[in-house]
mmCIF file of C-alpha atoms in Angstrom:
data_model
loop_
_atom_site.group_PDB
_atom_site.id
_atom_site.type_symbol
_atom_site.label_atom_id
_atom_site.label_comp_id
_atom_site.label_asym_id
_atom_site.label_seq_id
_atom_site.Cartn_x
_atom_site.Cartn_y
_atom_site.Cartn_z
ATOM 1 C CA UNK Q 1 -43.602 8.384 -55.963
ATOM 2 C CA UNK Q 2 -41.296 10.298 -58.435
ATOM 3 C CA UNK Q 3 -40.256 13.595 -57.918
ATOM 4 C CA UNK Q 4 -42.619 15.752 -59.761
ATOM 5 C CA UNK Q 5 -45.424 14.237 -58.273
ATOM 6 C CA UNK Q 6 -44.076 15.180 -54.456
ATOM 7 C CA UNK Q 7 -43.932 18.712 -55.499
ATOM 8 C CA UNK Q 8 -47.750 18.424 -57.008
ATOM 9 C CA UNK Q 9 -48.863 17.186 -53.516
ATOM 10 C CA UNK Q 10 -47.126 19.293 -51.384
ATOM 11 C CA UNK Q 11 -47.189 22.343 -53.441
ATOM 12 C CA UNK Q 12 -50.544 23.403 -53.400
ATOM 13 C CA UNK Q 13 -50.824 22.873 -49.249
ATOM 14 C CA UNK Q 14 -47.809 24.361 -48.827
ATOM 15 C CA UNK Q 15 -47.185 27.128 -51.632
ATOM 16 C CA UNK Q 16 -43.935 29.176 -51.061
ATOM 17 C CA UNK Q 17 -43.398 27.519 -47.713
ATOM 18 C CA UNK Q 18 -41.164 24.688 -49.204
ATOM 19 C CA UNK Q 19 -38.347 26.759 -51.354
ATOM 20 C CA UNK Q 20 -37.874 23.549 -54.349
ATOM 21 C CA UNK Q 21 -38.062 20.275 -54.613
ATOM 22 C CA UNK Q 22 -34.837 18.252 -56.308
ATOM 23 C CA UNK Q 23 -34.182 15.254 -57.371
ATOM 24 C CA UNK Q 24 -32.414 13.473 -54.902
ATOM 25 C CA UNK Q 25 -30.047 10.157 -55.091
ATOM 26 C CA UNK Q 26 -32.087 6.917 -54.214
ATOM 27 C CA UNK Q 27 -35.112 9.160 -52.350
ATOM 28 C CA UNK Q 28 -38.451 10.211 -53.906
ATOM 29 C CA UNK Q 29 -36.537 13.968 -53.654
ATOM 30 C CA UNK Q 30 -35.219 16.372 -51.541
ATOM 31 C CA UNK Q 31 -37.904 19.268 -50.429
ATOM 32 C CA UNK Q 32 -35.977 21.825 -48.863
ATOM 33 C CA UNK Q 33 -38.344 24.511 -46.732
ATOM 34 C CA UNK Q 34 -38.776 27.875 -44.960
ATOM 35 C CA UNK Q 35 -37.682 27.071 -41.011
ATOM 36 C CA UNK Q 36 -40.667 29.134 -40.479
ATOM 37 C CA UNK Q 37 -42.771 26.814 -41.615
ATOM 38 C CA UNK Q 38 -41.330 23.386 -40.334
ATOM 39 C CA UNK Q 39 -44.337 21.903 -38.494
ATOM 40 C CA UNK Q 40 -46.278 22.215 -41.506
ATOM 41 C CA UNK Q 41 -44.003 20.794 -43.747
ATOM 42 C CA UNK Q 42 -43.594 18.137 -41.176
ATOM 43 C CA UNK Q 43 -47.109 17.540 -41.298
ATOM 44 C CA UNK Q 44 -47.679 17.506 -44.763
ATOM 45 C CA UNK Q 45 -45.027 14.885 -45.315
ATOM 46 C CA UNK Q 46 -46.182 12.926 -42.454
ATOM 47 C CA UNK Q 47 -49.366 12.491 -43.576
ATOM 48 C CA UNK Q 48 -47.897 11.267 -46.992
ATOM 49 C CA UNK Q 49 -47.387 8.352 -45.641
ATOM 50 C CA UNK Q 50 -43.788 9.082 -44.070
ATOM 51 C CA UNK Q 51 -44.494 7.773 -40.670
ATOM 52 C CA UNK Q 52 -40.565 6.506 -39.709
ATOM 53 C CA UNK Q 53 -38.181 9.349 -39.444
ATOM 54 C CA UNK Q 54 -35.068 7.933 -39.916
ATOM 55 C CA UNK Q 55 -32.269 10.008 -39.194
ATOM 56 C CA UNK Q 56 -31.984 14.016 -38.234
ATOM 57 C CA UNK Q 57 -28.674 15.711 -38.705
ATOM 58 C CA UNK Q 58 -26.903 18.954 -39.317
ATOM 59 C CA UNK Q 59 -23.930 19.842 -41.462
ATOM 60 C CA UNK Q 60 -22.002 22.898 -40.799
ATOM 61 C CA UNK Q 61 -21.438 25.015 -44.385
ATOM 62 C CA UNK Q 62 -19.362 27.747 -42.238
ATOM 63 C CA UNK Q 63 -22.049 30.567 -43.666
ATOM 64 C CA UNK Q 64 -24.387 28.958 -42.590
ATOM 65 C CA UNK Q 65 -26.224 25.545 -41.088
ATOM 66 C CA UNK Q 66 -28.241 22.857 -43.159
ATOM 67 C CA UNK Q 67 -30.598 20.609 -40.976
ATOM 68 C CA UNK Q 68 -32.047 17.449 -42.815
ATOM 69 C CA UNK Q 69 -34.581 15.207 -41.718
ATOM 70 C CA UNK Q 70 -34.428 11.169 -43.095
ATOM 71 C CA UNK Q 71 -38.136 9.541 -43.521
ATOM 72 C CA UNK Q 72 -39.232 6.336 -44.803
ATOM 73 C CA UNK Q 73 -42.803 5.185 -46.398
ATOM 74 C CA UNK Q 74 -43.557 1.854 -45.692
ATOM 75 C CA UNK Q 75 -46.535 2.246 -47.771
ATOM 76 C CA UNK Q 76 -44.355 3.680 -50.989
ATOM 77 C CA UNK Q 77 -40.792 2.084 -49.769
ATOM 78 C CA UNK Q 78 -39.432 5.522 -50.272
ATOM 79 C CA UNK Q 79 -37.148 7.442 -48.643
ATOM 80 C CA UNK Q 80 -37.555 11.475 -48.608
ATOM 81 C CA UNK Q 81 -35.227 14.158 -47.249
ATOM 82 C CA UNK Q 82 -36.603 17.205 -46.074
ATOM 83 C CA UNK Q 83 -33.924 20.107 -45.732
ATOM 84 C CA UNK Q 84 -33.873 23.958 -43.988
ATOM 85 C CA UNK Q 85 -31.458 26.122 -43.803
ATOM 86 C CA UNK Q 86 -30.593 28.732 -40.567
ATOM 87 C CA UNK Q 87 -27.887 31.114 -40.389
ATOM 88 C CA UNK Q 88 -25.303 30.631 -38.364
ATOM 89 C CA UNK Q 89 -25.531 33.103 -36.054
ATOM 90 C CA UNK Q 90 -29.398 32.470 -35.141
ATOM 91 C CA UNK Q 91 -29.261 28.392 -35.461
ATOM 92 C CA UNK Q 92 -32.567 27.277 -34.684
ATOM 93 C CA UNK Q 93 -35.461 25.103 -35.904
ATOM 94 C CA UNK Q 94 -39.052 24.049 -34.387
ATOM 95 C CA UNK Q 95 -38.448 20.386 -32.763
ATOM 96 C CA UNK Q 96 -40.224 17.680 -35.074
ATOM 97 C CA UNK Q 97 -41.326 15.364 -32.153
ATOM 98 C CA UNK Q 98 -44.631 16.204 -32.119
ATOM 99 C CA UNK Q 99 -45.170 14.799 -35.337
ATOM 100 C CA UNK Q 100 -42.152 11.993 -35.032
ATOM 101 C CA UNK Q 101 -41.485 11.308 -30.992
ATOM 102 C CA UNK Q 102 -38.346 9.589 -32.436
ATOM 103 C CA UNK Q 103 -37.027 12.781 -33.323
ATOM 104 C CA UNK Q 104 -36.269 13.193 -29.760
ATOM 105 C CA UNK Q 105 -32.983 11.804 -29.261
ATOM 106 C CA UNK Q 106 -31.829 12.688 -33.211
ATOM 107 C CA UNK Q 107 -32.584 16.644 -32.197
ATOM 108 C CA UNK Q 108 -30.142 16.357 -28.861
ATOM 109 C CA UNK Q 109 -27.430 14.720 -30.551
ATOM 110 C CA UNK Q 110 -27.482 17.554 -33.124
ATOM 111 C CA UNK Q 111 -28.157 19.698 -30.752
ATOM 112 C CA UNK Q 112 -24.738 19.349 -28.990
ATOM 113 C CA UNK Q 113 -22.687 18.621 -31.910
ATOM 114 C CA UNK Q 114 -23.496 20.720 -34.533
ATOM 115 C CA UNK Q 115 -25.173 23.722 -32.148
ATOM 116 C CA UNK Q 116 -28.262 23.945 -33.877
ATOM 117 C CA UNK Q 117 -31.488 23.862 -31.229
ATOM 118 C CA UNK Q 118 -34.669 22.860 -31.101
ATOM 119 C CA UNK Q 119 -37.345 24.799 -29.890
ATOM 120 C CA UNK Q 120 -40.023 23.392 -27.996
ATOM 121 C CA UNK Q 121 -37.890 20.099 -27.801
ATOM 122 C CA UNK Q 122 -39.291 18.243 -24.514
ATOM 123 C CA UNK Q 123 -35.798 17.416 -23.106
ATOM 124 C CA UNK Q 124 -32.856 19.060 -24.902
ATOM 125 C CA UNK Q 125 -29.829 17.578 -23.002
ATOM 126 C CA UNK Q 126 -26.738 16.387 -23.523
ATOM 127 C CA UNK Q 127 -26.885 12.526 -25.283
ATOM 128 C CA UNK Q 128 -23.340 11.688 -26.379
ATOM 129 C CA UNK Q 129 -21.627 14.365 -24.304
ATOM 130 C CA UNK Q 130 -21.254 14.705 -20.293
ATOM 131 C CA UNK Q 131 -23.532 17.692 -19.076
ATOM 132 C CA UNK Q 132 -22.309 20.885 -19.067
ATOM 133 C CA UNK Q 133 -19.891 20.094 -22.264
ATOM 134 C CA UNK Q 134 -18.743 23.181 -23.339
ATOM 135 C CA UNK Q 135 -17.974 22.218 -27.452
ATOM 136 C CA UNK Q 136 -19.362 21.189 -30.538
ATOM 137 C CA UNK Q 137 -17.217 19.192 -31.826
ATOM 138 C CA UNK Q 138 -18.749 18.485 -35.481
ATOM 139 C CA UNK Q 139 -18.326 22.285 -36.383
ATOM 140 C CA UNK Q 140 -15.963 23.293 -38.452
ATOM 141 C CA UNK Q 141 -14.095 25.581 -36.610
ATOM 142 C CA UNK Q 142 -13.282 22.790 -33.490
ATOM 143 C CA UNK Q 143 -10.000 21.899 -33.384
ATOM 144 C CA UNK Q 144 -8.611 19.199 -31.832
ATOM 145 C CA UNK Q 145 -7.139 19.779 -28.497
ATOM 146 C CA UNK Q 146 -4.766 18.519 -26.746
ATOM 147 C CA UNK Q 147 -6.107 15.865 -24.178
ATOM 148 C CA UNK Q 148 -4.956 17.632 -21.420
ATOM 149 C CA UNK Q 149 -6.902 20.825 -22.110
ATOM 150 C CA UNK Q 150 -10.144 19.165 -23.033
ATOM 151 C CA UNK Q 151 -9.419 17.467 -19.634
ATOM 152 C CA UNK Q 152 -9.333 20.972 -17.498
ATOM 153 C CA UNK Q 153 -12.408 22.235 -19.393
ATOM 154 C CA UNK Q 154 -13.958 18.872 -19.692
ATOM 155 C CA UNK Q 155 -14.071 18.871 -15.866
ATOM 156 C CA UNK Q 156 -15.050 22.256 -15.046
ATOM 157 C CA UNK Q 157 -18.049 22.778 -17.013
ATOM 158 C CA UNK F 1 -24.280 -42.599 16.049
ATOM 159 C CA UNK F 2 -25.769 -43.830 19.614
ATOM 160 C CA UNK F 3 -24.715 -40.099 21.367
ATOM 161 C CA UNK F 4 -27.050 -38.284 22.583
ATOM 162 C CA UNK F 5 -28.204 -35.075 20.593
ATOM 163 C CA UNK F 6 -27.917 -32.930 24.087
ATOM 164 C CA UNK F 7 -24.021 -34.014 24.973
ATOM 165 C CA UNK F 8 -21.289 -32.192 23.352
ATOM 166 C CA UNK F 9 -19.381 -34.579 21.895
ATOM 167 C CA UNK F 10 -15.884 -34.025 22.445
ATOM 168 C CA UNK F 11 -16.181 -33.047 25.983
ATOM 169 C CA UNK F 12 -14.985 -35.851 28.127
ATOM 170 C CA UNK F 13 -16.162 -36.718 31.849
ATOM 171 C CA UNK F 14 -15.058 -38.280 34.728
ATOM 172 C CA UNK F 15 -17.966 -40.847 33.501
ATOM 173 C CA UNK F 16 -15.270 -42.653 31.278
ATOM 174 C CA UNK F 17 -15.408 -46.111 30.188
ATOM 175 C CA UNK F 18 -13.283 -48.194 32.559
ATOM 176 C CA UNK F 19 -10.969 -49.892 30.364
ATOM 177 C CA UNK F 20 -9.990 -45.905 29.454
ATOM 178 C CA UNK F 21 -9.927 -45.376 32.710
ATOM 179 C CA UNK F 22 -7.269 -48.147 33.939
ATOM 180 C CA UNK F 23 -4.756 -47.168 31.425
ATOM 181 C CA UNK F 24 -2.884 -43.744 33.225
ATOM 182 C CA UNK F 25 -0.302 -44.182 35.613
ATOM 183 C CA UNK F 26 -0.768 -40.742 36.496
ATOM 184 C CA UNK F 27 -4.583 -40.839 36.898
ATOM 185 C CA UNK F 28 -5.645 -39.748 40.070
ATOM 186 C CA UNK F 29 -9.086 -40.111 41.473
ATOM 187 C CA UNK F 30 -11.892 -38.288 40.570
ATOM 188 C CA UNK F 31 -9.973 -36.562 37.559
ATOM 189 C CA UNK F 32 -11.165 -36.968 33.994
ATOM 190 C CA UNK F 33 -8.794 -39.151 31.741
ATOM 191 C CA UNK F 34 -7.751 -36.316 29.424
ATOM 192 C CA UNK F 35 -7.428 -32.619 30.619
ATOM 193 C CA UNK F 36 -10.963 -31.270 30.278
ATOM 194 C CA UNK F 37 -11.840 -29.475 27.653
ATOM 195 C CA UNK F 38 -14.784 -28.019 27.876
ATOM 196 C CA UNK F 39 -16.319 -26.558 24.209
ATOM 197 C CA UNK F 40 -19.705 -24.631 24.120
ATOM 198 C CA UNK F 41 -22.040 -25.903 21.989
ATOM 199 C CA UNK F 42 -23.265 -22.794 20.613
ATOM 200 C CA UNK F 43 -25.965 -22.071 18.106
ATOM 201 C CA UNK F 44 -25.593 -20.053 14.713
ATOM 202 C CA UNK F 45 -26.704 -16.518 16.513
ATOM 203 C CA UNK F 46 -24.538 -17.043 19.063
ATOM 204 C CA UNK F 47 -21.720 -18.377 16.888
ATOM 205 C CA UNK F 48 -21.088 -15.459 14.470
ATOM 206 C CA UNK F 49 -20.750 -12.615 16.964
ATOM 207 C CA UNK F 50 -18.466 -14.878 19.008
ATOM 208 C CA UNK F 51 -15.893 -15.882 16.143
ATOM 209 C CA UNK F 52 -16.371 -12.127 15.146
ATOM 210 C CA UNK F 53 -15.151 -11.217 18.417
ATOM 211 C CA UNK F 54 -12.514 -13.788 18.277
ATOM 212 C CA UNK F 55 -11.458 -12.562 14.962
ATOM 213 C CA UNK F 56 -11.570 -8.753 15.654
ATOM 214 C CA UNK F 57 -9.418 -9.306 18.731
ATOM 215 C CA UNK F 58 -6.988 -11.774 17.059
ATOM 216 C CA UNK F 59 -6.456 -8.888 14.256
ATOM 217 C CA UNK F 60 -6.343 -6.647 16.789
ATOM 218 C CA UNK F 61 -3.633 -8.319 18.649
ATOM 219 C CA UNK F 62 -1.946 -9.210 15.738
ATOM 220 C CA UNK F 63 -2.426 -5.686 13.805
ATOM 221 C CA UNK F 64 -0.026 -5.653 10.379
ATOM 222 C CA UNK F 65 1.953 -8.947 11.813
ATOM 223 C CA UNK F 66 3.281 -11.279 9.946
ATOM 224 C CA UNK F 67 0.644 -14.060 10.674
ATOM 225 C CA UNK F 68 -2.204 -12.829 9.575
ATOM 226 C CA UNK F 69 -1.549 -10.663 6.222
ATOM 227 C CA UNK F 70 -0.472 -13.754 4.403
ATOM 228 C CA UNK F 71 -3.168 -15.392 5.000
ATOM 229 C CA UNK F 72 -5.403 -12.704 3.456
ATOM 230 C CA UNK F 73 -2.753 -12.076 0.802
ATOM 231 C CA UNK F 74 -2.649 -15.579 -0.170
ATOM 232 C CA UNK F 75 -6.840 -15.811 0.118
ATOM 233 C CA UNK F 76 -7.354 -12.427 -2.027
ATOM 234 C CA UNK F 77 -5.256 -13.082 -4.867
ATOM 235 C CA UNK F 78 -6.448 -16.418 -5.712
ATOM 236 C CA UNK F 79 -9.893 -15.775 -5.627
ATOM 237 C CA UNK F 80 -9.754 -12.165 -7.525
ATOM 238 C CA UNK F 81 -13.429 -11.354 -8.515
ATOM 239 C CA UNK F 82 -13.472 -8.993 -11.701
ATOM 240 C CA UNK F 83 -16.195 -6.825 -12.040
ATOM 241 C CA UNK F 84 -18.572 -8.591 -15.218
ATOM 242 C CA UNK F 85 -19.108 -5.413 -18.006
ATOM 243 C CA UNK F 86 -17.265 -4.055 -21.137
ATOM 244 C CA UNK F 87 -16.813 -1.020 -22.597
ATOM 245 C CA UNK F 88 -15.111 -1.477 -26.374
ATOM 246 C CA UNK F 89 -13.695 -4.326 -28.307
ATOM 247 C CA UNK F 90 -11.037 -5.641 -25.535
ATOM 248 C CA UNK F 91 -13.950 -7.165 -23.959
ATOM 249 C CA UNK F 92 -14.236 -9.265 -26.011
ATOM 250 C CA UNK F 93 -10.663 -10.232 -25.337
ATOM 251 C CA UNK F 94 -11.864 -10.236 -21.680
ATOM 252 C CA UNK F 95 -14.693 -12.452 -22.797
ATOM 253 C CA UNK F 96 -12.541 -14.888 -24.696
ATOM 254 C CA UNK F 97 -10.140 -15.449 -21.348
ATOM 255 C CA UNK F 98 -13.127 -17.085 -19.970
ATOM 256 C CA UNK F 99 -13.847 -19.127 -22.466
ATOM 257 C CA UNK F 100 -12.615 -23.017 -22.861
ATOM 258 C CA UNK F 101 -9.636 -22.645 -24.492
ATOM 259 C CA UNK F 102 -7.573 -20.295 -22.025
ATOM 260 C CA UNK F 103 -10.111 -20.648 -18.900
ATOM 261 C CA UNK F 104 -9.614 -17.592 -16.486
ATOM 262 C CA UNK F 105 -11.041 -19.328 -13.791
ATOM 263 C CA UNK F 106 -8.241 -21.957 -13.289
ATOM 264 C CA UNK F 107 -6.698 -18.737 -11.772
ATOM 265 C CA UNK F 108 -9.747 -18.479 -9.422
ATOM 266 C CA UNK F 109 -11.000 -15.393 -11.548
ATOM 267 C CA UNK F 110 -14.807 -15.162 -11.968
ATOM 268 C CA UNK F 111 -16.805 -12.345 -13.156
ATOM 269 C CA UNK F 112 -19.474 -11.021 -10.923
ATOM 270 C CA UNK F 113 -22.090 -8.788 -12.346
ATOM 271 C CA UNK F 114 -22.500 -6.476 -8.858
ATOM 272 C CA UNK F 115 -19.608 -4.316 -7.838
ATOM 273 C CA UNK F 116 -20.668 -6.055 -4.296
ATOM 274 C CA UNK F 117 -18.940 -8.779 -5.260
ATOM 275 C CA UNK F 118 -16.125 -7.515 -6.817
ATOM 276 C CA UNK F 119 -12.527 -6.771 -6.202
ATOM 277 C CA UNK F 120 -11.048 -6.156 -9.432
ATOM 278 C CA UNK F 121 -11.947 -3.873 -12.038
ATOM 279 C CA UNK F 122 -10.566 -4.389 -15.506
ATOM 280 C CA UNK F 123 -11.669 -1.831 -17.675
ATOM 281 C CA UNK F 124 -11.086 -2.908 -20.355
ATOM 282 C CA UNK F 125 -12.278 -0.310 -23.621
ATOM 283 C CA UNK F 126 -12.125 3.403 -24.253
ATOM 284 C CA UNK F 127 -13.479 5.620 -21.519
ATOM 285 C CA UNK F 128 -15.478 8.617 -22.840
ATOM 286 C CA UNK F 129 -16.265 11.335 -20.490
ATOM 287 C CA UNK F 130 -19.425 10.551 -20.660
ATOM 288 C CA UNK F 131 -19.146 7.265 -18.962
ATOM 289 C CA UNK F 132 -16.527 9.095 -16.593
ATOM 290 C CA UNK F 133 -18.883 8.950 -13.603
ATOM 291 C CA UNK F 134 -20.828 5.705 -14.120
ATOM 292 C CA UNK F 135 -17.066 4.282 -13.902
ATOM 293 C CA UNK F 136 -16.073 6.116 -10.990
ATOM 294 C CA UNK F 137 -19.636 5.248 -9.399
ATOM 295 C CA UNK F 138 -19.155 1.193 -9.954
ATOM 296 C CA UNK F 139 -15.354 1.443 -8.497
ATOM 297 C CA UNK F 140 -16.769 3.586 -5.427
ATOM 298 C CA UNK F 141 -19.196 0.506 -4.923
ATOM 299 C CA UNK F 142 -16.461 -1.921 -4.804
ATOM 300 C CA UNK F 143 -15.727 -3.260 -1.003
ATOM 301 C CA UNK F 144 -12.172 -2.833 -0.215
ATOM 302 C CA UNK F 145 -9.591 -4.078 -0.687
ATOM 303 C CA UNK F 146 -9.768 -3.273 -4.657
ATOM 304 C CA UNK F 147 -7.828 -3.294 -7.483
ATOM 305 C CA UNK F 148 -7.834 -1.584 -11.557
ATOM 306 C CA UNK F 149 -6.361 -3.222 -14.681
ATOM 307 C CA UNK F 150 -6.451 -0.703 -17.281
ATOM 308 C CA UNK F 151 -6.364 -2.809 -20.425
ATOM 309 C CA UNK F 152 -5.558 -2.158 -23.816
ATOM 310 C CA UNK F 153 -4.330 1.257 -24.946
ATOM 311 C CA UNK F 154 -7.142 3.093 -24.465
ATOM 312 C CA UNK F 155 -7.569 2.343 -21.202
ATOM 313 C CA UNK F 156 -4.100 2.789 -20.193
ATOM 314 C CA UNK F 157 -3.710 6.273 -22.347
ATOM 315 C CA UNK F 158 -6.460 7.004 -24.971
ATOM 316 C CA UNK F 159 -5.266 5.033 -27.821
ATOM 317 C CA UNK F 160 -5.727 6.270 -30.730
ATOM 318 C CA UNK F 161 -8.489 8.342 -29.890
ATOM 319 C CA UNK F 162 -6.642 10.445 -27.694
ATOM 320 C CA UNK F 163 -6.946 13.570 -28.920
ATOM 321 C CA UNK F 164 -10.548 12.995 -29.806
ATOM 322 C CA UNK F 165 -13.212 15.535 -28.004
ATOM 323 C CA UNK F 166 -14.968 12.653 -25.810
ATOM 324 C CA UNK F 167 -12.485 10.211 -24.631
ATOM 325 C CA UNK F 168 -10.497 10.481 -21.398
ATOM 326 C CA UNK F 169 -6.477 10.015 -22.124
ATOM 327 C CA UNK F 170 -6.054 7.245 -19.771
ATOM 328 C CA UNK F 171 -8.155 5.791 -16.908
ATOM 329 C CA UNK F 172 -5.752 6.678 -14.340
ATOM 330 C CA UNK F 173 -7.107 10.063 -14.541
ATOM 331 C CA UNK F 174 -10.373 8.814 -12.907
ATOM 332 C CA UNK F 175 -9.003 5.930 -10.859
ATOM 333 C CA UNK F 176 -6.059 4.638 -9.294
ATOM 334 C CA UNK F 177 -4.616 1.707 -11.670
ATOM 335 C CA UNK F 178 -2.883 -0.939 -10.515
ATOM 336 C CA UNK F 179 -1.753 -2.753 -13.675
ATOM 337 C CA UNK F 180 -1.462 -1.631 -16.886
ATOM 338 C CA UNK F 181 -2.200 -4.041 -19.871
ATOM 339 C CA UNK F 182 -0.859 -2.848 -23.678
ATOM 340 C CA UNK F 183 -2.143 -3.761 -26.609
ATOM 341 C CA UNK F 184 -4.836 -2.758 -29.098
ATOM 342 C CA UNK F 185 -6.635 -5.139 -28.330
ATOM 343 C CA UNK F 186 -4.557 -7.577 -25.392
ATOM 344 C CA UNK F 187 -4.676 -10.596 -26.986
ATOM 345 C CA UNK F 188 -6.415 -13.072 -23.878
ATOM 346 C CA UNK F 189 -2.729 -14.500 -23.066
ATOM 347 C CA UNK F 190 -1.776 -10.735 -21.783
ATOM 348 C CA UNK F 191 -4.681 -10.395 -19.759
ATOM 349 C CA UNK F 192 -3.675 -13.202 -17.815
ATOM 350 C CA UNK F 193 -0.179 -12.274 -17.645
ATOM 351 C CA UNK F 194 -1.579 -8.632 -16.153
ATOM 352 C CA UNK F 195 -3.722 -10.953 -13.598
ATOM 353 C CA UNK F 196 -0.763 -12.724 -12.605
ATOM 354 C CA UNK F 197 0.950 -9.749 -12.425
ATOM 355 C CA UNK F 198 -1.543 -8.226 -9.895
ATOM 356 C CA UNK F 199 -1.523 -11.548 -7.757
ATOM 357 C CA UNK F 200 2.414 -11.196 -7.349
ATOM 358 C CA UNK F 201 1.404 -7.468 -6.153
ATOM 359 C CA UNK F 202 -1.100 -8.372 -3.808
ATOM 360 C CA UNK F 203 1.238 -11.487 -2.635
ATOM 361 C CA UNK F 204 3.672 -8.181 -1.674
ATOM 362 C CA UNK F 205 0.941 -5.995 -0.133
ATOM 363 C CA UNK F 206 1.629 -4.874 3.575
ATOM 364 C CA UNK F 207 -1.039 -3.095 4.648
#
C-alpha cells in the first residue's frame, strides 16, 4: 500500500479528521489526525488491516506533545504511523485499547514518562515507576538530580 | 540380629551372660555388670519435643557461651544458602560461580529459590525503585540469622546509573549489607572472595 492510496481510503471516511498524510521512512505513511477524532481514526486504520499495534510513544517538542501510534499489517507487511498532536498544557488523548487491548501497557508507560494521559484507559498506573512517582523523566525540562534528592522525594510520594 | 524388637538395646540387666558376669572383682550381688544406664526408647512424637527441650535448656544454660556459638558459627557459614534470582548482568556472574569451572558449592553455597530457605542475599544487579519493595519483601522473608552481599557497583552505590531517575544509589539504603563486592560486573573469582569474606565474619559473630 503506497502512500497515496492510504490517503484515498481513509480520506473519504474520515475527511478533515486526519490533518495529512506523508510519506514516511520504511511505513506505508505517516497520517497525522485531530485528537478529537482518535477512535475513529483508530478504527479506520484498524479495519485496514492493521490489527498489531506495535509501539505507542510520546516525544516532548517543549510547545507542545506529539503522540504516535506503531501498527503492522500482516496482510500488507506494512508498517503505518499514526500521529496527534496536544498542547502541552492540556496533554491528553482518547486511550486506543478498545480497538488494540495491547495498547494498554504502551499508554501507562507514556503516561508516566512523557505526562500525556489517556482517557478512558482501564488501568492508568504506574508501569516502570514505583506508585506515587512524582516525575516524568522523558520531558525535557527533567533534570537530573542528585541521588540523594530523588531519594527524599522518591520515598515520600 | 537375634534381639528382641521390644528390649532397648543398650540397656544392660542384672540378666547378664555369666562369663560377663565372673569377670569384676568388684561385682557385688544382685548389681548389673556395668552402671545402669537406663535410655528411653522413645518414638518420633515424643522424640522432637524432648531434644527440643533438651536443646532450649542447654542454650539456655549456656546463653552467648563459648560452647555453643561456634558450633552454629562453624555450621552457618559453611552451609550459606543464597537466595536463587537476579536482577542485571552480574547474575550472570552469579550464575557462572555455579557452574563447573569455579563450582560455588565446594564452599557449601547452594541457591534456593524460596527466601524460606535462605540465609544470604546477594543482590547482585541495579536496584530500581521500583523493585525497592519486592527486595525489601524477599529479605523480610528470610529466617534469621541473614546476611546481604551487595555485588557489583550498582548494588553497592548505583553505578553508573546513579544519577538516573529510577535507580536507588546503593542497596544499603534499603537493607543492611554485609559485604560489599566491586566491580562492573565481579568477575565469578570476586564473588567468592566476598563469600569467603562473609564466612570469616560470621566465624567472628558473637551474638
Amino acid at each position: 500500500m503506497q502512500t497515496d492510496e492510504l490517503e484515498r481510503t481513509l480520506r473519504p471516511s474520515l475527511g478533515d479528521r486526519i490533518t495529512s498524510v506523508e510519506a514516511f521512512p520504511d511505513t506505508a505513511g505517516r497520517v497525522r489526525f485531530r485528537r478529537e477524532a482518535a477512535l475513529d481514526v483508530f478504527r479506520s486504520v484498524h479495519a485496514l488491516g492493521f490489527h498489531h499495534l506495535s509501539t505507542v510513544g510520546g516525544i516532548d517538542w517543549v510547545d507542545h506533545r506529539e503522540v504516535f501510534y506503531i501498527l503492522w499489517s500482516d496482510d500488507t507487511r506494512q508498517y503505518v504511523v499514526l500521529s496527534t498532536d496536544v498542547p502541552a498544557s492540556d496533554a491528553h488523548v482518547e486511550s486506543a485499547t478498545p480497538v488494540w487491548p495491547s495498547a494498554n501497557w504502551h499508554e501507562r508507560e507514556t503516561w508516566e514518562l512523557v505526562d500525556i494521559t489517556f482517557d478512558h484507559h482501564p488501568d492508568l498506573r504506574h508501569l516502570l515507576t514505583p506508585d506515587g512517582y512524582a516525575f516524568h523523566p522523558l520531558l525535557r525540562s527533567f533534570k537530573l538530580h542528585e541521588p540523594e534528592e530523588l531519594e527524599v522525594k522518591a520515598r515520600h510520594v | 540380629m537375634t534381639t528382641p524388637a521390644s528390649a532397648p538395646r543398650l540397656a544392660r540387666s542384672a540378666t547378664q551372660p555369666e562369663s560377663f558376669r565372673a569377670d569384676g572383682d568388684l561385682l557385688m550381688a544382685g548389681q548389673p555388670a556395668v552402671p545402669f544406664v537406663e535410655i528411653e526408647a522413645l518414638r518420633v512424637k515424643e522424640f522432637i519435643p524432648a531434644a527440643k527441650e533438651a536443646l532450649t535448656d542447654l542454650i539456655a544454660e549456656q546463653g552467648q557461651s563459648k560452647l555453643i556459638r561456634p558450633v552454629f558459627n562453624w555450621a552457618g557459614r559453611n552451609s550459606l544458602f543464597p537466595l536463587h534470582w537476579g536482577l542485571a548482568c552480574c547474575a550472570i556472574e552469579f550464575a557462572a560461580a555455579f557452574g563447573a569451572r569455579w563450582d560455588a558449592e565446594r564452599f557449601g553455597v547452594v541457591p534456593r529459590s524460596s527466601p524460606r530457605q535462605c540465609d544470604l542475599m546477594i543482590v547482585n544487579g541495579t536496584v530500581t525503585w521500583k523493585v525497592a519493595h519486592k527486595l525489601i519483601t524477599l529479605y523480610e522473608q528470610m529466617p534469621e540469622p541473614k546476611w546481604v552481599i551487595a555485588m557489583g557497583n550498582c548494588a553497592t552505590g548505583g553505578g553508573p546509573f546513579r544519577t538516573a531517575y529510577s535507580v536507588v544509589p546503593g542497596v544499603d539504603k534499603l537493607v543492611p549489607v554485609d559485604v560489599y563486592i566491586a566491580g562492573c560486573p565481579p568477575r565469578p573469582e570476586a564473588m567468592l572472595d566476598g563469600i569467603l569474606r562473609l564466612e570469616t565474619l560470621i566465624r567472628e559473630r558473637k551474638e
